[in-house]
Short mmCIF file of C-alpha atoms and ligand atoms in Angstrom, two decimals:
data_model
loop_
_atom_site.label_atom_id
_atom_site.label_comp_id
_atom_site.label_asym_id
_atom_site.label_seq_id
_atom_site.Cartn_x
_atom_site.Cartn_y
_atom_site.Cartn_z
CA MET V 238 -38.73 -2.32 -9.97
CA PHE V 239 -35.70 -2.91 -8.32
CA PRO V 240 -35.51 -3.36 -4.57
CA GLN V 241 -35.34 -0.20 -2.44
CA ASN V 242 -32.32 -0.21 -1.08
CA PHE V 243 -30.65 -1.31 -4.41
CA LEU V 244 -27.00 0.35 -4.59
CA PHE V 245 -27.12 2.04 -7.89
CA GLY V 246 -23.74 3.94 -8.80
CA GLY V 247 -20.84 3.94 -10.65
CA ALA V 248 -17.17 2.60 -10.53
CA ILE V 249 -13.77 3.95 -11.34
CA ALA V 250 -10.48 3.31 -10.60
CA ALA V 251 -7.34 5.38 -9.14
CA ASN V 252 -5.08 4.58 -11.69
CA GLN V 253 -7.04 5.85 -14.43
CA CYS V 254 -8.79 8.71 -12.75
CA GLU V 255 -6.58 10.09 -9.88
CA GLY V 256 -3.43 11.77 -11.81
CA ALA V 257 -1.14 13.38 -9.52
CA TYR V 258 1.07 10.72 -10.31
CA LEU V 259 3.95 11.86 -7.60
CA GLU V 260 2.00 14.04 -5.27
CA ASP V 261 1.55 14.24 -1.48
CA GLY V 262 4.60 11.11 -0.94
CA LYS V 263 3.05 8.97 -3.80
CA GLY V 264 5.49 6.10 -5.31
CA LEU V 265 5.49 5.02 -8.87
CA SER V 266 2.92 2.32 -9.53
CA VAL V 267 2.91 0.45 -12.33
CA ASP V 268 0.35 2.15 -14.19
CA ASP V 269 2.56 5.31 -13.93
CA PHE V 270 5.07 3.75 -17.51
CA LEU V 271 2.14 3.09 -19.89
CA THR V 272 1.71 5.40 -22.38
CA GLY V 273 -1.17 6.04 -24.78
CA GLY V 274 -2.14 3.42 -27.33
CA THR V 275 -0.32 0.66 -25.22
CA THR V 276 -2.40 -2.70 -23.95
CA SER V 277 -2.58 -2.96 -19.96
CA SER V 278 -0.18 -5.91 -20.19
CA ARG V 279 2.44 -4.10 -22.13
CA LYS V 280 5.18 -4.56 -25.11
CA ASP V 281 7.62 -6.58 -24.88
CA GLY V 282 11.52 -4.72 -24.36
CA PHE V 283 9.93 -2.62 -21.42
CA SER V 284 11.67 -0.87 -18.59
CA PHE V 285 10.41 1.25 -15.84
CA THR V 286 12.14 4.40 -16.56
CA LEU V 287 10.28 7.34 -17.83
CA ASP V 288 11.21 9.26 -21.11
CA GLU V 289 10.70 12.80 -20.71
CA ASN V 290 9.51 13.72 -24.45
CA THR V 291 6.70 10.70 -24.20
CA TYR V 292 3.19 11.14 -22.74
CA TYR V 293 1.68 9.28 -20.23
CA PRO V 294 -2.06 9.82 -19.79
CA ARG V 295 -2.22 8.31 -16.44
CA HIS V 296 0.34 10.82 -14.94
CA ILE V 297 -2.46 13.46 -14.92
CA ALA V 298 -5.52 11.25 -15.80
CA ILE V 299 -8.60 13.42 -15.63
CA ASP V 300 -7.00 15.23 -12.41
CA HIS V 301 -9.54 13.54 -10.25
CA TYR V 302 -6.98 13.76 -7.14
CA HIS V 303 -7.59 17.68 -7.07
CA ARG V 304 -11.73 17.50 -8.25
CA PHE V 305 -12.56 14.83 -6.38
CA ARG V 306 -15.09 17.22 -4.63
CA GLU V 307 -16.45 18.53 -7.98
CA ASP V 308 -17.19 14.78 -9.66
CA ILE V 309 -18.53 13.35 -6.33
CA ALA V 310 -21.05 16.38 -6.58
CA LEU V 311 -21.81 15.67 -9.97
CA PHE V 312 -22.41 11.77 -8.95
CA ALA V 313 -24.61 12.97 -6.23
CA GLU V 314 -26.48 15.14 -8.30
CA MET V 315 -27.33 11.99 -10.33
CA GLY V 316 -28.62 10.19 -7.10
CA PHE V 317 -25.90 7.63 -6.86
CA ARG V 318 -26.24 5.32 -4.03
CA CYS V 319 -22.94 4.37 -4.30
CA LEU V 320 -19.64 5.21 -5.38
CA ARG V 321 -17.14 2.45 -6.29
CA ILE V 322 -13.29 3.57 -6.06
CA SER V 323 -10.03 1.93 -5.57
CA ILE V 324 -7.13 2.93 -3.53
CA ALA V 325 -4.06 3.45 -5.30
CA TRP V 326 -1.50 1.29 -2.99
CA SER V 327 1.27 3.52 -4.15
CA ARG V 328 0.11 6.28 -2.51
CA ILE V 329 -0.43 4.36 1.28
CA PHE V 330 2.81 2.83 0.92
CA PRO V 331 5.23 4.32 -1.67
CA ASN V 332 7.76 1.10 -2.34
CA GLY V 333 4.52 -1.29 -1.21
CA ASP V 334 6.75 -2.79 1.50
CA ASP V 335 7.33 0.58 3.68
CA GLU V 336 7.15 -0.37 7.90
CA VAL V 337 5.49 2.81 7.99
CA PRO V 338 2.29 4.02 5.67
CA ASN V 339 2.20 7.70 4.05
CA GLU V 340 0.12 10.27 6.36
CA ALA V 341 -0.69 12.38 3.25
CA GLY V 342 -2.28 9.60 0.93
CA LEU V 343 -4.05 8.42 3.98
CA LYS V 344 -5.55 11.75 4.29
CA HIS V 345 -6.33 12.23 0.82
CA TYR V 346 -8.52 8.92 1.15
CA ASP V 347 -10.25 10.42 4.74
CA GLU V 348 -11.58 13.42 2.53
CA VAL V 349 -12.59 11.39 -0.55
CA ILE V 350 -14.49 9.02 1.98
CA ALA V 351 -16.30 11.48 3.76
CA GLU V 352 -17.22 13.39 0.69
CA ILE V 353 -18.78 10.43 -0.64
CA ARG V 354 -20.55 9.49 2.76
CA LYS V 355 -21.94 13.44 2.92
CA TYR V 356 -24.16 12.49 0.24
CA GLY V 357 -24.90 9.14 1.84
CA MET V 358 -23.65 6.74 -1.01
CA GLU V 359 -22.14 3.96 0.47
CA PRO V 360 -18.45 3.58 -0.72
CA VAL V 361 -17.18 0.43 -2.52
CA VAL V 362 -13.31 0.45 -2.00
CA THR V 363 -11.39 -1.86 -4.40
CA ILE V 364 -8.22 -2.63 -2.51
CA SER V 365 -6.02 -3.23 -5.58
CA HIS V 366 -6.73 -2.11 -9.25
CA PHE V 367 -3.90 -2.86 -11.56
CA GLU V 368 -1.63 -0.63 -10.00
CA MET V 369 0.83 -2.58 -8.13
CA PRO V 370 3.88 -0.09 -6.65
CA VAL V 371 7.10 -0.72 -8.91
CA ALA V 372 9.67 -1.06 -6.18
CA LEU V 373 6.79 -4.58 -5.14
CA VAL V 374 7.92 -5.90 -9.37
CA GLU V 375 11.64 -5.00 -8.74
CA LYS V 376 12.42 -6.74 -5.45
CA TYR V 377 10.17 -9.39 -5.65
CA ASN V 378 8.85 -10.03 -8.95
CA GLY V 379 5.52 -9.45 -8.38
CA TRP V 380 2.93 -12.23 -6.66
CA THR V 381 5.54 -14.63 -7.52
CA ASP V 382 7.20 -14.15 -4.08
CA ARG V 383 5.10 -15.73 -1.14
CA ARG V 384 6.35 -12.49 1.03
CA MET V 385 3.79 -10.37 -0.48
CA ILE V 386 1.27 -11.88 1.47
CA ALA V 387 2.49 -10.27 4.25
CA VAL V 388 3.10 -7.22 2.56
CA PHE V 389 -0.57 -6.63 1.44
CA ARG V 390 -1.51 -7.87 4.93
CA ARG V 391 0.04 -4.47 6.19
CA TYR V 392 -1.21 -2.78 3.18
CA THR V 393 -4.55 -4.08 3.99
CA GLU V 394 -3.97 -3.84 7.66
CA THR V 395 -3.92 -0.24 7.54
CA LEU V 396 -6.56 0.92 5.13
CA PHE V 397 -9.07 -1.38 7.87
CA ALA V 398 -7.73 0.50 10.73
CA ARG V 399 -8.34 3.63 9.22
CA TYR V 400 -11.71 3.62 7.30
CA GLY V 401 -13.18 0.30 8.63
CA LYS V 402 -15.96 2.38 10.33
CA GLN V 403 -17.08 4.42 6.95
CA VAL V 404 -16.77 1.46 4.77
CA LYS V 405 -18.58 -1.68 4.80
CA TYR V 406 -17.90 -2.99 1.14
CA TRP V 407 -14.20 -4.00 -0.27
CA ILE V 408 -12.90 -5.66 -3.02
CA VAL V 409 -9.88 -7.61 -3.00
CA PHE V 410 -8.65 -7.90 -6.41
CA ASN V 411 -10.03 -6.19 -9.56
CA GLU V 412 -10.50 -8.79 -12.15
CA ILE V 413 -8.24 -11.42 -10.61
CA ASN V 414 -8.67 -13.65 -13.60
CA ALA V 415 -7.37 -11.29 -15.67
CA ASN V 416 -3.94 -13.12 -14.41
CA VAL V 417 -4.71 -16.29 -16.77
CA ASN V 418 -4.05 -13.99 -19.71
CA ASP V 419 -0.18 -13.13 -19.17
CA ILE V 420 0.53 -17.19 -19.85
CA LYS V 421 -0.40 -17.45 -23.32
CA GLY V 422 1.25 -13.86 -24.04
CA HIS V 423 4.90 -13.24 -25.24
CA HIS V 424 4.38 -10.33 -23.41
CA GLU V 425 7.91 -9.41 -20.77
CA TYR V 426 5.86 -8.04 -18.05
CA ALA V 427 2.73 -8.51 -16.36
CA ILE V 428 0.77 -5.77 -15.09
CA HIS V 429 -1.92 -8.00 -12.66
CA THR V 430 0.76 -10.05 -10.76
CA GLY V 431 3.57 -7.59 -11.07
CA ILE V 432 5.61 -11.04 -13.17
CA HIS V 433 8.99 -9.85 -15.18
CA PHE V 434 9.47 -13.05 -17.95
CA ARG V 435 12.35 -14.06 -18.65
CA PRO V 436 12.68 -15.99 -22.01
CA GLU V 437 13.49 -19.15 -20.75
CA ASP V 438 10.35 -18.98 -17.74
CA ASN V 439 7.74 -21.37 -17.52
CA ARG V 440 4.82 -18.94 -17.71
CA ALA V 441 2.34 -21.36 -16.37
CA GLN V 442 4.39 -21.67 -13.13
CA LEU V 443 4.99 -18.73 -12.49
CA VAL V 444 1.22 -17.13 -13.03
CA TYR V 445 -0.36 -20.18 -11.16
CA GLN V 446 2.12 -19.16 -8.09
CA ALA V 447 0.86 -15.64 -8.31
CA CYS V 448 -2.34 -16.76 -8.49
CA HIS V 449 -1.53 -18.80 -5.43
CA HIS V 450 -0.35 -16.22 -3.34
CA MET V 451 -3.13 -13.58 -4.38
CA PHE V 452 -5.97 -16.63 -3.30
CA THR V 453 -3.91 -16.87 -0.06
CA ALA V 454 -3.89 -13.45 0.25
CA CYS V 455 -7.42 -12.57 -0.68
CA ALA V 456 -8.70 -15.18 2.06
CA ASP V 457 -6.14 -13.27 4.73
CA THR V 458 -8.35 -10.35 3.91
CA VAL V 459 -11.52 -11.78 4.81
CA ARG V 460 -10.07 -13.17 7.82
CA LEU V 461 -8.78 -9.66 8.93
CA GLY V 462 -11.23 -7.61 7.94
CA HIS V 463 -13.77 -9.99 9.72
CA GLU V 464 -12.12 -9.48 12.36
CA MET V 465 -11.68 -5.74 12.42
CA MET V 466 -15.34 -4.74 11.08
CA PRO V 467 -17.41 -7.61 11.75
CA ASP V 468 -20.18 -5.72 9.72
CA ALA V 469 -18.33 -5.63 6.59
CA MET V 470 -18.99 -7.39 3.64
CA ILE V 471 -15.59 -8.61 1.51
CA GLY V 472 -15.88 -9.74 -1.87
CA GLY V 473 -14.02 -11.08 -4.60
CA MET V 474 -14.01 -9.89 -8.03
CA VAL V 475 -13.63 -10.94 -11.73
CA ALA V 476 -13.94 -10.05 -15.23
CA PHE V 477 -17.22 -12.21 -16.34
CA ILE V 478 -17.58 -12.78 -19.99
CA PRO V 479 -19.53 -16.00 -20.67
CA ARG V 480 -17.95 -17.95 -23.52
CA TYR V 481 -21.09 -19.66 -25.74
CA PRO V 482 -20.46 -22.30 -28.10
CA ARG V 483 -20.23 -21.62 -31.43
CA THR V 484 -22.56 -24.50 -32.72
CA CYS V 485 -23.87 -27.47 -30.83
CA ASP V 486 -20.75 -29.58 -32.14
CA PRO V 487 -20.34 -31.23 -28.77
CA ASP V 488 -16.86 -30.76 -29.49
CA ASP V 489 -17.39 -26.70 -29.55
CA VAL V 490 -19.60 -27.24 -26.24
CA LEU V 491 -16.70 -28.95 -24.31
CA LYS V 492 -13.99 -26.89 -25.17
CA THR V 493 -15.87 -23.86 -24.42
CA PHE V 494 -17.39 -25.76 -21.63
CA GLU V 495 -13.39 -25.64 -20.62
CA ASP V 496 -12.63 -22.53 -21.22
CA ASN V 497 -15.33 -20.78 -19.14
CA ARG V 498 -13.94 -22.84 -16.20
CA LYS V 499 -10.10 -21.77 -16.75
CA LYS V 500 -10.52 -18.01 -17.85
CA GLY V 501 -13.66 -17.34 -15.13
CA VAL V 502 -14.90 -19.07 -12.49
CA LEU V 503 -11.90 -21.09 -11.35
CA PHE V 504 -11.04 -18.07 -9.26
CA LEU V 505 -14.37 -17.60 -8.27
CA ASP V 506 -14.91 -21.46 -7.12
CA VAL V 507 -11.07 -20.68 -5.11
CA MET V 508 -12.84 -17.45 -3.44
CA SER V 509 -15.93 -18.37 -3.19
CA LYS V 510 -16.30 -22.30 -2.45
CA GLY V 511 -12.69 -22.07 -0.99
CA LYS V 512 -10.93 -25.20 -2.48
CA TYR V 513 -9.13 -25.65 -5.81
CA PRO V 514 -11.59 -27.59 -7.82
CA TYR V 515 -10.62 -30.84 -9.65
CA TYR V 516 -10.00 -29.94 -12.97
CA PHE V 517 -7.62 -27.35 -11.78
CA GLU V 518 -5.36 -29.55 -10.18
CA LYS V 519 -5.50 -31.79 -13.21
CA GLU V 520 -4.94 -28.89 -15.09
CA LEU V 521 -2.04 -28.30 -13.68
CA GLU V 522 -0.70 -32.04 -14.30
CA ARG V 523 -1.25 -31.43 -17.64
CA LEU V 524 1.10 -28.27 -17.90
CA GLY V 525 3.64 -29.79 -15.36
CA VAL V 526 3.14 -27.19 -13.26
CA HIS V 527 4.02 -27.51 -8.93
CA ILE V 528 2.27 -24.99 -7.31
CA GLU V 529 3.73 -24.53 -3.72
CA ARG V 530 1.09 -24.38 -1.28
CA SER V 531 1.10 -24.96 2.36
CA GLU V 532 -1.49 -26.83 4.67
CA GLU V 533 -1.99 -23.34 5.82
CA ASP V 534 -2.60 -21.93 2.93
CA LEU V 535 -5.51 -23.81 1.71
CA LYS V 536 -7.24 -24.01 5.53
CA LEU V 537 -7.24 -19.70 5.20
CA ILE V 538 -8.87 -20.64 1.75
CA ALA V 539 -10.96 -22.96 3.11
CA GLU V 540 -12.05 -20.82 6.40
CA ASN V 541 -12.63 -17.48 4.73
CA THR V 542 -14.29 -17.41 1.74
CA ILE V 543 -16.03 -13.73 -0.01
CA ASP V 544 -18.63 -12.48 1.31
CA PHE V 545 -20.02 -11.66 -1.75
CA VAL V 546 -19.46 -12.28 -5.74
CA SER V 547 -18.74 -9.02 -7.75
CA PHE V 548 -18.14 -9.12 -11.52
CA SER V 549 -17.39 -6.27 -14.28
CA TYR V 550 -19.84 -7.39 -17.18
CA TYR V 551 -19.57 -5.97 -20.52
CA MET V 552 -19.86 -8.56 -23.22
CA THR V 553 -19.61 -12.09 -24.69
CA LEU V 554 -17.48 -13.87 -26.44
CA THR V 555 -18.20 -17.62 -28.54
CA ASP V 556 -15.64 -20.56 -28.50
CA SER V 557 -15.24 -23.38 -30.56
CA ALA V 558 -12.61 -26.43 -30.76
CA HIS V 559 -11.99 -25.22 -34.58
CA PRO V 560 -11.29 -21.50 -33.98
CA GLU V 561 -9.94 -20.94 -37.20
CA LYS V 562 -13.11 -21.33 -39.13
CA TYR V 563 -14.80 -18.77 -37.49
CA ASP V 564 -14.41 -14.71 -37.68
CA LYS V 565 -12.64 -13.23 -34.38
CA SER V 566 -13.74 -11.17 -31.87
CA ASP V 567 -12.29 -8.46 -29.11
CA GLY V 568 -13.21 -8.13 -25.82
CA ASN V 569 -12.60 -7.10 -22.65
CA VAL V 570 -9.26 -8.60 -21.30
CA PHE V 571 -10.03 -11.84 -23.08
CA SER V 572 -10.51 -12.21 -26.81
CA GLY V 573 -12.82 -14.69 -28.73
CA LEU V 574 -14.76 -15.59 -31.72
CA ARG V 575 -17.82 -13.35 -33.28
CA ASN V 576 -21.26 -14.04 -32.48
CA PRO V 577 -23.60 -13.81 -35.57
CA TYR V 578 -26.34 -13.14 -33.90
CA LEU V 579 -24.95 -9.63 -31.74
CA LYS V 580 -23.72 -6.54 -32.88
CA TYR V 581 -20.79 -4.85 -31.77
CA SER V 582 -19.88 -1.86 -30.71
CA LYS V 583 -17.08 0.56 -32.17
CA PHE V 584 -14.43 -0.76 -30.39
CA GLY V 585 -15.65 -4.53 -31.34
CA TRP V 586 -16.92 -5.70 -28.45
CA SER V 587 -20.26 -7.39 -28.52
CA VAL V 588 -23.48 -6.27 -27.32
CA ASP V 589 -25.08 -8.65 -25.31
CA PRO V 590 -27.56 -7.42 -22.59
CA VAL V 591 -29.34 -11.18 -22.37
CA GLY V 592 -26.02 -12.32 -21.17
CA LEU V 593 -26.13 -10.22 -18.49
CA ARG V 594 -29.07 -11.78 -17.18
CA TYR V 595 -27.75 -14.97 -17.60
CA SER V 596 -24.17 -14.02 -16.03
CA LEU V 597 -26.76 -13.27 -12.97
CA ASN V 598 -28.48 -16.62 -12.75
CA TRP V 599 -25.44 -18.96 -13.55
CA LEU V 600 -23.30 -17.31 -10.54
CA TYR V 601 -25.87 -17.29 -7.97
CA ASP V 602 -26.72 -20.60 -9.16
CA ARG V 603 -23.00 -21.90 -8.65
CA TYR V 604 -22.03 -19.27 -5.49
CA ASP V 605 -25.22 -18.93 -3.49
CA LYS V 606 -24.05 -15.62 -2.43
CA PRO V 607 -25.00 -12.21 -3.01
CA LEU V 608 -23.96 -10.65 -6.27
CA PHE V 609 -23.00 -7.31 -7.43
CA ILE V 610 -22.73 -5.77 -11.09
CA VAL V 611 -19.63 -3.49 -10.52
CA GLU V 612 -18.56 -2.46 -13.97
CA ASN V 613 -20.72 -2.62 -16.74
CA GLY V 614 -20.67 -0.09 -19.33
CA TYR V 615 -20.14 1.22 -23.47
CA GLY V 616 -17.18 2.93 -24.56
CA ASP V 617 -17.47 4.66 -27.39
CA TYR V 618 -16.30 8.14 -29.07
CA ASP V 619 -18.40 10.66 -28.35
CA THR V 620 -18.68 14.62 -29.52
CA LEU V 621 -19.18 17.59 -27.39
CA GLU V 622 -21.70 19.82 -29.13
CA ASN V 623 -23.47 22.66 -27.42
CA ASP V 624 -21.62 21.68 -24.08
CA THR V 625 -23.34 18.34 -24.46
CA VAL V 626 -22.53 14.89 -26.01
CA ILE V 627 -25.88 13.31 -27.37
CA ASP V 628 -24.90 9.63 -26.21
CA ASP V 629 -27.88 7.54 -27.54
CA GLU V 630 -26.22 4.58 -28.26
CA ARG V 631 -24.62 4.51 -24.31
CA ILE V 632 -28.13 4.94 -23.40
CA GLN V 633 -29.24 1.96 -25.07
CA TYR V 634 -26.88 0.15 -24.04
CA LEU V 635 -27.82 0.76 -20.59
CA ASN V 636 -31.29 0.77 -20.62
CA ASP V 637 -31.07 -2.94 -22.00
CA HIS V 638 -28.86 -4.01 -19.41
CA LEU V 639 -30.71 -2.80 -17.11
CA LYS V 640 -34.03 -4.42 -18.10
CA GLU V 641 -32.31 -7.87 -18.23
CA THR V 642 -30.69 -7.16 -14.39
CA GLU V 643 -34.64 -6.34 -13.63
CA LYS V 644 -35.12 -9.41 -14.92
CA ALA V 645 -32.37 -11.63 -12.97
CA ILE V 646 -33.74 -9.96 -10.00
CA GLN V 647 -37.49 -11.46 -10.62
CA ASP V 648 -35.61 -15.10 -11.36
CA GLY V 649 -34.63 -14.54 -7.51
CA VAL V 650 -31.06 -13.20 -7.88
CA ASP V 651 -30.10 -11.83 -4.92
CA LEU V 652 -28.32 -8.35 -6.06
CA ILE V 653 -26.53 -6.18 -3.68
CA GLY V 654 -26.16 -3.26 -6.80
CA TYR V 655 -24.72 -2.34 -9.94
CA CYS V 656 -22.55 0.23 -10.80
CA THR V 657 -21.71 1.50 -14.55
CA TRP V 658 -17.98 1.81 -15.37
CA GLY V 659 -16.54 5.54 -15.91
CA PRO V 660 -19.42 7.22 -15.38
CA ILE V 661 -16.93 10.00 -15.50
CA ASP V 662 -14.74 9.85 -18.97
CA LEU V 663 -11.33 8.32 -17.72
CA VAL V 664 -8.25 6.63 -19.03
CA SER V 665 -8.98 3.82 -20.96
CA ALA V 666 -7.53 0.64 -18.96
CA GLY V 667 -7.01 -1.31 -22.49
CA THR V 668 -6.17 1.15 -25.24
CA GLY V 669 -4.79 3.99 -22.77
CA ASP V 670 -6.37 6.55 -24.81
CA MET V 671 -9.25 9.05 -23.68
CA GLU V 672 -11.28 8.75 -26.77
CA LYS V 673 -13.09 5.62 -25.60
CA ARG V 674 -15.33 7.04 -23.33
CA TYR V 675 -17.75 5.61 -21.04
CA GLY V 676 -19.13 8.62 -18.76
CA PHE V 677 -22.18 10.40 -17.77
CA ILE V 678 -19.75 13.39 -17.78
CA TYR V 679 -17.50 14.40 -20.44
CA VAL V 680 -14.47 15.26 -19.70
CA ASP V 681 -12.62 17.98 -21.96
CA LEU V 682 -9.02 15.82 -22.50
CA ASP V 683 -7.90 14.33 -25.37
CA ASN V 684 -5.44 11.49 -26.33
CA SER V 685 -2.59 13.93 -26.29
CA GLY V 686 -3.34 15.46 -22.83
CA LYS V 687 -4.87 18.50 -24.69
CA GLY V 688 -7.89 19.85 -23.15
CA THR V 689 -9.25 22.12 -20.28
CA LEU V 690 -10.64 19.31 -18.12
CA GLN V 691 -13.74 21.12 -17.78
CA ARG V 692 -16.54 18.54 -16.82
CA TYR V 693 -19.77 18.82 -19.09
CA ARG V 694 -23.05 16.47 -18.44
CA LYS V 695 -24.00 14.12 -21.24
CA LYS V 696 -27.73 12.78 -22.34
CA SER V 697 -26.86 10.04 -20.27
CA PHE V 698 -26.62 12.23 -16.91
CA ASP V 699 -29.83 12.81 -16.67
CA TRP V 700 -31.25 9.51 -18.15
CA TYR V 701 -29.70 7.72 -15.61
CA LYS V 702 -30.87 10.14 -13.09
CA GLU V 703 -34.47 9.47 -14.07
CA VAL V 704 -33.38 5.69 -13.35
CA ILE V 705 -32.47 6.01 -9.84
CA ALA V 706 -34.97 8.61 -9.05
CA THR V 707 -37.64 5.76 -10.20
CA ASN V 708 -36.06 2.67 -8.92
CA GLY V 709 -36.00 1.43 -12.60
CA GLY V 710 -39.52 2.52 -13.46
CA SER V 711 -38.83 4.95 -16.15
CA LEU V 712 -36.74 1.96 -18.13
CA ARG V 713 -38.15 0.95 -21.43
C1 LIG B 167 -12.48 -3.33 -16.85
C2 LIG B 167 -10.96 -2.93 -15.77
O1 LIG B 167 -11.56 -4.21 -17.52
O2 LIG B 167 -12.20 -3.10 -18.11
C3 LIG B 167 -11.28 -1.33 -16.02
O3 LIG B 167 -11.11 -3.34 -14.78
C4 LIG B 167 -11.21 -0.87 -17.68
O4 LIG B 167 -9.98 -0.91 -15.45
C5 LIG B 167 -12.74 -1.42 -17.53
O5 LIG B 167 -11.06 0.10 -17.96
C6 LIG B 167 -12.45 -0.81 -19.40
O6 LIG B 167 -12.42 -1.12 -19.98
P1 LIG B 167 -11.26 -0.18 -21.53
O7 LIG B 167 -10.09 -1.11 -22.03
O8 LIG B 167 -12.45 -0.09 -22.23
O9 LIG B 167 -10.97 0.50 -20.46
#
C-alpha cells in the first residue's frame, strides 16, 4: 500500500496538448514549427517559417486549450490527487522578453489552476517544457546568452506572483539533461536549449555554456521561489534512463558508469548538491571547453539547491566499451544497446519495472531528497472499438511499475508522488505523431489531423481509478 497522502496523478505538457497556437496573444514557440514525424531536435536545414501546405500537429494538438474543463473532469473522475501541467512561456511572454506579460495568457492558467484545485488536486507546474519562444532563439541564440537568466527571472517572477498561492510544486526545466544530446548530434538547431548551430561551432562549448546558464537560472528560480512562496517545493527534473553494463567486462562497467554520469546524474549533481562535480571539470578539460562562470553564479548554485528530485522513467539501456558488438536500442531522449533480458514495446523501448525501483533507490541514496516520479507510461498503438480501447499491455506496464514503486517505498525511499505520462492521448514529443498513445483517455485524432477530437475512456481508465481508490491495494 502507498502512503495515504501519496500524490497519484498524471502529467501533460502545454506544447503537446493545448493547440490554440496563436490564440489570446500567444507568440510562436519552437514547437510550433515541428511537423509530424520529426524528432524533437529537428532536421538540418531548419528555418522559422511556416508553410501553409504543411500540417503542424501542435497547432491544434488535442485542443486542450478549449477543452481543459472536460479533460480535468475526466482526470478527477479517476481520482487524480495531482496533475502536472506546463505553462507555455509564449502565452505569458509572446516574445519571451517582453516588458509586460500577456494578461490573456495569465488568465487562461488562472482558470486551469482553479479547475484543478476545484477537484482537490494538487497542481504540479513545469515552468519550461520544450517550448521556448522563438524570438529568444533569434535574439539570443537561446540559452547560450547569459541575459537569458534575467529574461527567465521575469517569467518566473510573473508566475510566482500570479499563481504562488495556488501552486506548491514547481519544476523548473523539463528533462534538462536532454541538452547533452545535442553535442554529438548533427542537427542545425536544438529545441531544448534554443541553440542554432553553425557548422564551425564547437557544439560542446555552446551546449555546456547554455547548461551553465540554465543551472544558474534554476538556482535563481529556487531563490526567488522561496522568497516569494515560503511553502513552495521547487524541483529539478531529468529524463532518468539508467544504463546497465552490457557485460561484466570491467571496460563495459567503467564506460557505463561514465555515461550514467554524463547523461544523467551530472545534471542532478549540480542542481541538488549545488556544485559542479570533479569529473565534469575534467571532462571540460578533455573537450577543451571553457565555460564562463562567475563567482556569484557558483554561490547562487551552491546556496539554492532544489527541494526535490523529479524524473521521468520509461526504460533502461545497456552500454559497452565495444558497442559495435551488440544490437542497438532506441530510447527516450537517448539511445544505447539492447538488453537480452527485457521485453520491448512496439516503439522499441525496453520494459523494465525493476529498473524503476533501482532508479528510486539510486537517486535517494545519492541526493537524500524527496523524489517525485513525474512521468512514466507505455506508448502504444491503440484501436478504438465500441467506444473504448482494450489496452491490457498498458495496464500491465503500469501495474508492474507501480508494484516496483511500492517496493521502493518499502525500501525506505521518500517519494512524493507518481504521475503517468499523457493520461490523455497527446502529440508524441519524439515522433511528432498521434499514433503513439499513452492515455487512459483516447482522443479521436490521427496523424494528419483528422478526427472529431472526442474523448473516450479506455479500459485502463477504470483500472487506474481503482488503483487510486484502493491506494494501490488493487495492484496485482
Ligand atoms: C519525455 C518528455 O521525454 O517523454 C515528454 O518529457 C514526452 O514531453 C515523453 O512526450 C514521451 O516521449 P514520446 O517521444 O513517446 O512522446
